[in-house]
Amino acid sequence: MSKWVPSIATALLLICAVAPATQAEDELDKGIRHDNRELDKGVEHDAKEIDKGVKHDAAEVDKGVKHDDDERHKADKHLDKEAKKHL
């Protein structure tokens, strides 16, 4: 029976040592999964913001092109009008 006492004591010691370590690993895994989800959300959010910025910039370029075309058209009309005066 004395052989069992150290074995039982050793087993209890190992159980007490391993269980918290296993629980800590589970908590760490949960934390890693949570962090990965949050990172994915952040990446998706940033991609949406970049898309918005690109669309906004493209719209501003389109406005600038339209404005330039309008100004060019006005200038052409003015030049035609002035040229007719001198004929």
mmCIF file of N, CA, C and O in Angstrom, residues 28-69:
data_model
loop_
_atom_site.group_PDB
_atom_site.id
_atom_site.type_symbol
_atom_site.label_atom_id
_atom_site.label_comp_id
_atom_site.label_asym_id
_atom_site.label_seq_id
_atom_site.Cartn_x
_atom_site.Cartn_y
_atom_site.Cartn_z
ATOM 1 N N LEU A 28 -5.954 31.062 -24.023
ATOM 2 C CA LEU A 28 -5.060 31.680 -24.992
ATOM 3 C C LEU A 28 -5.591 31.474 -26.413
ATOM 4 O O LEU A 28 -5.613 32.408 -27.215
ATOM 5 N N ASP A 29 -6.042 30.248 -26.709
ATOM 6 C CA ASP A 29 -6.617 29.968 -28.029
ATOM 7 C C ASP A 29 -7.846 30.834 -28.280
ATOM 8 O O ASP A 29 -8.030 31.366 -29.378
ATOM 9 N N LYS A 30 -8.702 30.996 -27.261
ATOM 10 C CA LYS A 30 -9.881 31.861 -27.393
ATOM 11 C C LYS A 30 -9.450 33.294 -27.706
ATOM 12 O O LYS A 30 -10.026 33.954 -28.558
ATOM 13 N N GLY A 31 -8.440 33.746 -26.986
ATOM 14 C CA GLY A 31 -7.945 35.108 -27.194
ATOM 15 C C GLY A 31 -7.383 35.291 -28.590
ATOM 16 O O GLY A 31 -7.624 36.314 -29.242
ATOM 17 N N ILE A 32 -6.666 34.305 -29.070
ATOM 18 C CA ILE A 32 -6.091 34.380 -30.418
ATOM 19 C C ILE A 32 -7.205 34.410 -31.453
ATOM 20 O O ILE A 32 -7.164 35.218 -32.396
ATOM 21 N N ARG A 33 -8.217 33.556 -31.292
ATOM 22 C CA ARG A 33 -9.339 33.548 -32.243
ATOM 23 C C ARG A 33 -10.062 34.891 -32.219
ATOM 24 O O ARG A 33 -10.420 35.437 -33.269
ATOM 25 N N HIS A 34 -10.262 35.431 -31.015
ATOM 26 C CA HIS A 34 -10.921 36.737 -30.886
ATOM 27 C C HIS A 34 -10.097 37.816 -31.589
ATOM 28 O O HIS A 34 -10.642 38.632 -32.344
ATOM 29 N N ASP A 35 -8.801 37.831 -31.329
ATOM 30 C CA ASP A 35 -7.938 38.833 -31.955
ATOM 31 C C ASP A 35 -7.963 38.704 -33.473
ATOM 32 O O ASP A 35 -7.999 39.708 -34.180
ATOM 33 N N ASN A 36 -7.949 37.483 -33.975
ATOM 34 C CA ASN A 36 -7.990 37.275 -35.425
ATOM 35 C C ASN A 36 -9.299 37.793 -36.016
ATOM 36 O O ASN A 36 -9.299 38.401 -37.090
ATOM 37 N N ARG A 37 -10.414 37.568 -35.309
ATOM 38 C CA ARG A 37 -11.700 38.090 -35.785
ATOM 39 C C ARG A 37 -11.676 39.613 -35.819
ATOM 40 O O ARG A 37 -12.138 40.244 -36.766
ATOM 41 N N GLU A 38 -11.135 40.211 -34.775
ATOM 42 C CA GLU A 38 -11.059 41.672 -34.706
ATOM 43 C C GLU A 38 -10.150 42.216 -35.814
ATOM 44 O O GLU A 38 -10.458 43.238 -36.426
ATOM 45 N N LEU A 39 -9.033 41.542 -36.062
ATOM 46 C CA LEU A 39 -8.152 41.967 -37.154
ATOM 47 C C LEU A 39 -8.864 41.872 -38.495
ATOM 48 O O LEU A 39 -8.751 42.778 -39.332
ATOM 49 N N ASP A 40 -9.610 40.780 -38.703
ATOM 50 C CA ASP A 40 -10.361 40.631 -39.956
ATOM 51 C C ASP A 40 -11.370 41.763 -40.123
ATOM 52 O O ASP A 40 -11.516 42.324 -41.205
ATOM 53 N N LYS A 41 -12.054 42.102 -39.024
ATOM 54 C CA LYS A 41 -13.007 43.219 -39.077
ATOM 55 C C LYS A 41 -12.292 44.515 -39.446
ATOM 56 O O LYS A 41 -12.790 45.302 -40.237
ATOM 57 N N GLY A 42 -11.140 44.726 -38.846
ATOM 58 C CA GLY A 42 -10.372 45.940 -39.128
ATOM 59 C C GLY A 42 -9.918 46.002 -40.578
ATOM 60 O O GLY A 42 -9.988 47.056 -41.218
ATOM 61 N N VAL A 43 -9.473 44.870 -41.107
ATOM 62 C CA VAL A 43 -9.036 44.831 -42.505
ATOM 63 C C VAL A 43 -10.212 45.107 -43.430
ATOM 64 O O VAL A 43 -10.100 45.882 -44.388
ATOM 65 N N GLU A 44 -11.357 44.502 -43.135
ATOM 66 C CA GLU A 44 -12.549 44.743 -43.958
ATOM 67 C C GLU A 44 -12.959 46.216 -43.894
ATOM 68 O O GLU A 44 -13.299 46.819 -44.916
ATOM 69 N N HIS A 45 -12.930 46.782 -42.705
ATOM 70 C CA HIS A 45 -13.293 48.196 -42.535
ATOM 71 C C HIS A 45 -12.341 49.089 -43.332
ATOM 72 O O HIS A 45 -12.777 50.002 -44.033
ATOM 73 N N ASP A 46 -11.045 48.817 -43.210
ATOM 74 C CA ASP A 46 -10.063 49.622 -43.933
ATOM 75 C C ASP A 46 -10.255 49.503 -45.440
ATOM 76 O O ASP A 46 -10.155 50.500 -46.161
ATOM 77 N N ALA A 47 -10.555 48.304 -45.919
ATOM 78 C CA ALA A 47 -10.779 48.114 -47.353
ATOM 79 C C ALA A 47 -11.989 48.921 -47.823
ATOM 80 O O ALA A 47 -11.954 49.549 -48.890
ATOM 81 N N LYS A 48 -13.049 48.934 -47.020
ATOM 82 C CA LYS A 48 -14.233 49.725 -47.372
ATOM 83 C C LYS A 48 -13.897 51.212 -47.407
ATOM 84 O O LYS A 48 -14.347 51.938 -48.300
ATOM 85 N N GLU A 49 -13.134 51.670 -46.426
ATOM 86 C CA GLU A 49 -12.754 53.084 -46.388
ATOM 87 C C GLU A 49 -11.887 53.449 -47.593
ATOM 88 O O GLU A 49 -12.044 54.531 -48.175
ATOM 89 N N ILE A 50 -10.996 52.566 -47.981
ATOM 90 C CA ILE A 50 -10.155 52.810 -49.156
ATOM 91 C C ILE A 50 -11.020 52.885 -50.406
ATOM 92 O O ILE A 50 -10.844 53.774 -51.241
ATOM 93 N N ASP A 51 -11.983 51.959 -50.523
ATOM 94 C CA ASP A 51 -12.892 51.984 -51.672
ATOM 95 C C ASP A 51 -13.661 53.302 -51.728
ATOM 96 O O ASP A 51 -13.824 53.898 -52.800
ATOM 97 N N LYS A 52 -14.142 53.751 -50.564
ATOM 98 C CA LYS A 52 -14.856 55.033 -50.511
ATOM 99 C C LYS A 52 -13.947 56.161 -50.993
ATOM 100 O O LYS A 52 -14.371 57.035 -51.750
ATOM 101 N N GLY A 53 -12.713 56.152 -50.518
ATOM 102 C CA GLY A 53 -11.765 57.195 -50.909
ATOM 103 C C GLY A 53 -11.471 57.169 -52.397
ATOM 104 O O GLY A 53 -11.407 58.218 -53.046
ATOM 105 N N VAL A 54 -11.299 55.978 -52.944
ATOM 106 C CA VAL A 54 -11.029 55.856 -54.376
ATOM 107 C C VAL A 54 -12.222 56.363 -55.182
ATOM 108 O O VAL A 54 -12.057 57.114 -56.157
ATOM 109 N N LYS A 55 -13.425 55.973 -54.768
ATOM 110 C CA LYS A 55 -14.630 56.439 -55.471
ATOM 111 C C LYS A 55 -14.751 57.958 -55.382
ATOM 112 O O LYS A 55 -15.100 58.620 -56.355
ATOM 113 N N HIS A 56 -14.479 58.494 -54.189
ATOM 114 C CA HIS A 56 -14.557 59.945 -53.999
ATOM 115 C C HIS A 56 -13.546 60.649 -54.909
ATOM 116 O O HIS A 56 -13.880 61.639 -55.574
ATOM 117 N N ASP A 57 -12.324 60.146 -54.920
ATOM 118 C CA ASP A 57 -11.290 60.760 -55.753
ATOM 119 C C ASP A 57 -11.660 60.686 -57.235
ATOM 120 O O ASP A 57 -11.459 61.645 -57.974
ATOM 121 N N ALA A 58 -12.200 59.554 -57.652
ATOM 122 C CA ALA A 58 -12.609 59.403 -59.052
ATOM 123 C C ALA A 58 -13.722 60.396 -59.388
ATOM 124 O O ALA A 58 -13.707 61.011 -60.464
ATOM 125 N N ALA A 59 -14.653 60.579 -58.475
ATOM 126 C CA ALA A 59 -15.737 61.539 -58.696
ATOM 127 C C ALA A 59 -15.183 62.956 -58.801
ATOM 128 O O ALA A 59 -15.625 63.748 -59.647
ATOM 129 N N GLU A 60 -14.208 63.293 -57.959
ATOM 130 C CA GLU A 60 -13.597 64.621 -58.014
ATOM 131 C C GLU A 60 -12.856 64.821 -59.333
ATOM 132 O O GLU A 60 -12.907 65.901 -59.924
ATOM 133 N N VAL A 61 -12.179 63.794 -59.800
ATOM 134 C CA VAL A 61 -11.484 63.888 -61.090
ATOM 135 C C VAL A 61 -12.501 64.104 -62.204
ATOM 136 O O VAL A 61 -12.306 64.942 -63.087
ATOM 137 N N ASP A 62 -13.598 63.351 -62.153
ATOM 138 C CA ASP A 62 -14.650 63.512 -63.167
ATOM 139 C C ASP A 62 -15.210 64.933 -63.156
ATOM 140 O O ASP A 62 -15.439 65.535 -64.213
ATOM 141 N N LYS A 63 -15.422 65.488 -61.953
ATOM 142 C CA LYS A 63 -15.908 66.870 -61.854
ATOM 143 C C LYS A 63 -14.905 67.836 -62.479
ATOM 144 O O LYS A 63 -15.285 68.772 -63.184
ATOM 145 N N GLY A 64 -13.629 67.601 -62.190
ATOM 146 C CA GLY A 64 -12.579 68.473 -62.734
ATOM 147 C C GLY A 64 -12.531 68.393 -64.254
ATOM 148 O O GLY A 64 -12.384 69.413 -64.932
ATOM 149 N N VAL A 65 -12.652 67.203 -64.804
ATOM 150 C CA VAL A 65 -12.638 67.025 -66.255
ATOM 151 C C VAL A 65 -13.836 67.729 -66.878
ATOM 152 O O VAL A 65 -13.700 68.435 -67.888
ATOM 153 N N LYS A 66 -14.999 67.558 -66.270
ATOM 154 C CA LYS A 66 -16.210 68.210 -66.796
ATOM 155 C C LYS A 66 -16.050 69.731 -66.741
ATOM 156 O O LYS A 66 -16.380 70.438 -67.702
ATOM 157 N N HIS A 67 -15.533 70.220 -65.628
ATOM 158 C CA HIS A 67 -15.322 71.667 -65.491
ATOM 159 C C HIS A 67 -14.357 72.173 -66.572
ATOM 160 O O HIS A 67 -14.605 73.199 -67.210
ATOM 161 N N ASP A 68 -13.258 71.451 -66.764
ATOM 162 C CA ASP A 68 -12.285 71.851 -67.788
ATOM 163 C C ASP A 68 -12.912 71.852 -69.178
ATOM 164 O O ASP A 68 -12.666 72.757 -69.983
ATOM 165 N N ASP A 69 -13.722 70.836 -69.458
ATOM 166 C CA ASP A 69 -14.401 70.775 -70.756
ATOM 167 C C ASP A 69 -15.347 71.961 -70.930
ATOM 168 O O ASP A 69 -15.401 72.569 -72.006
#
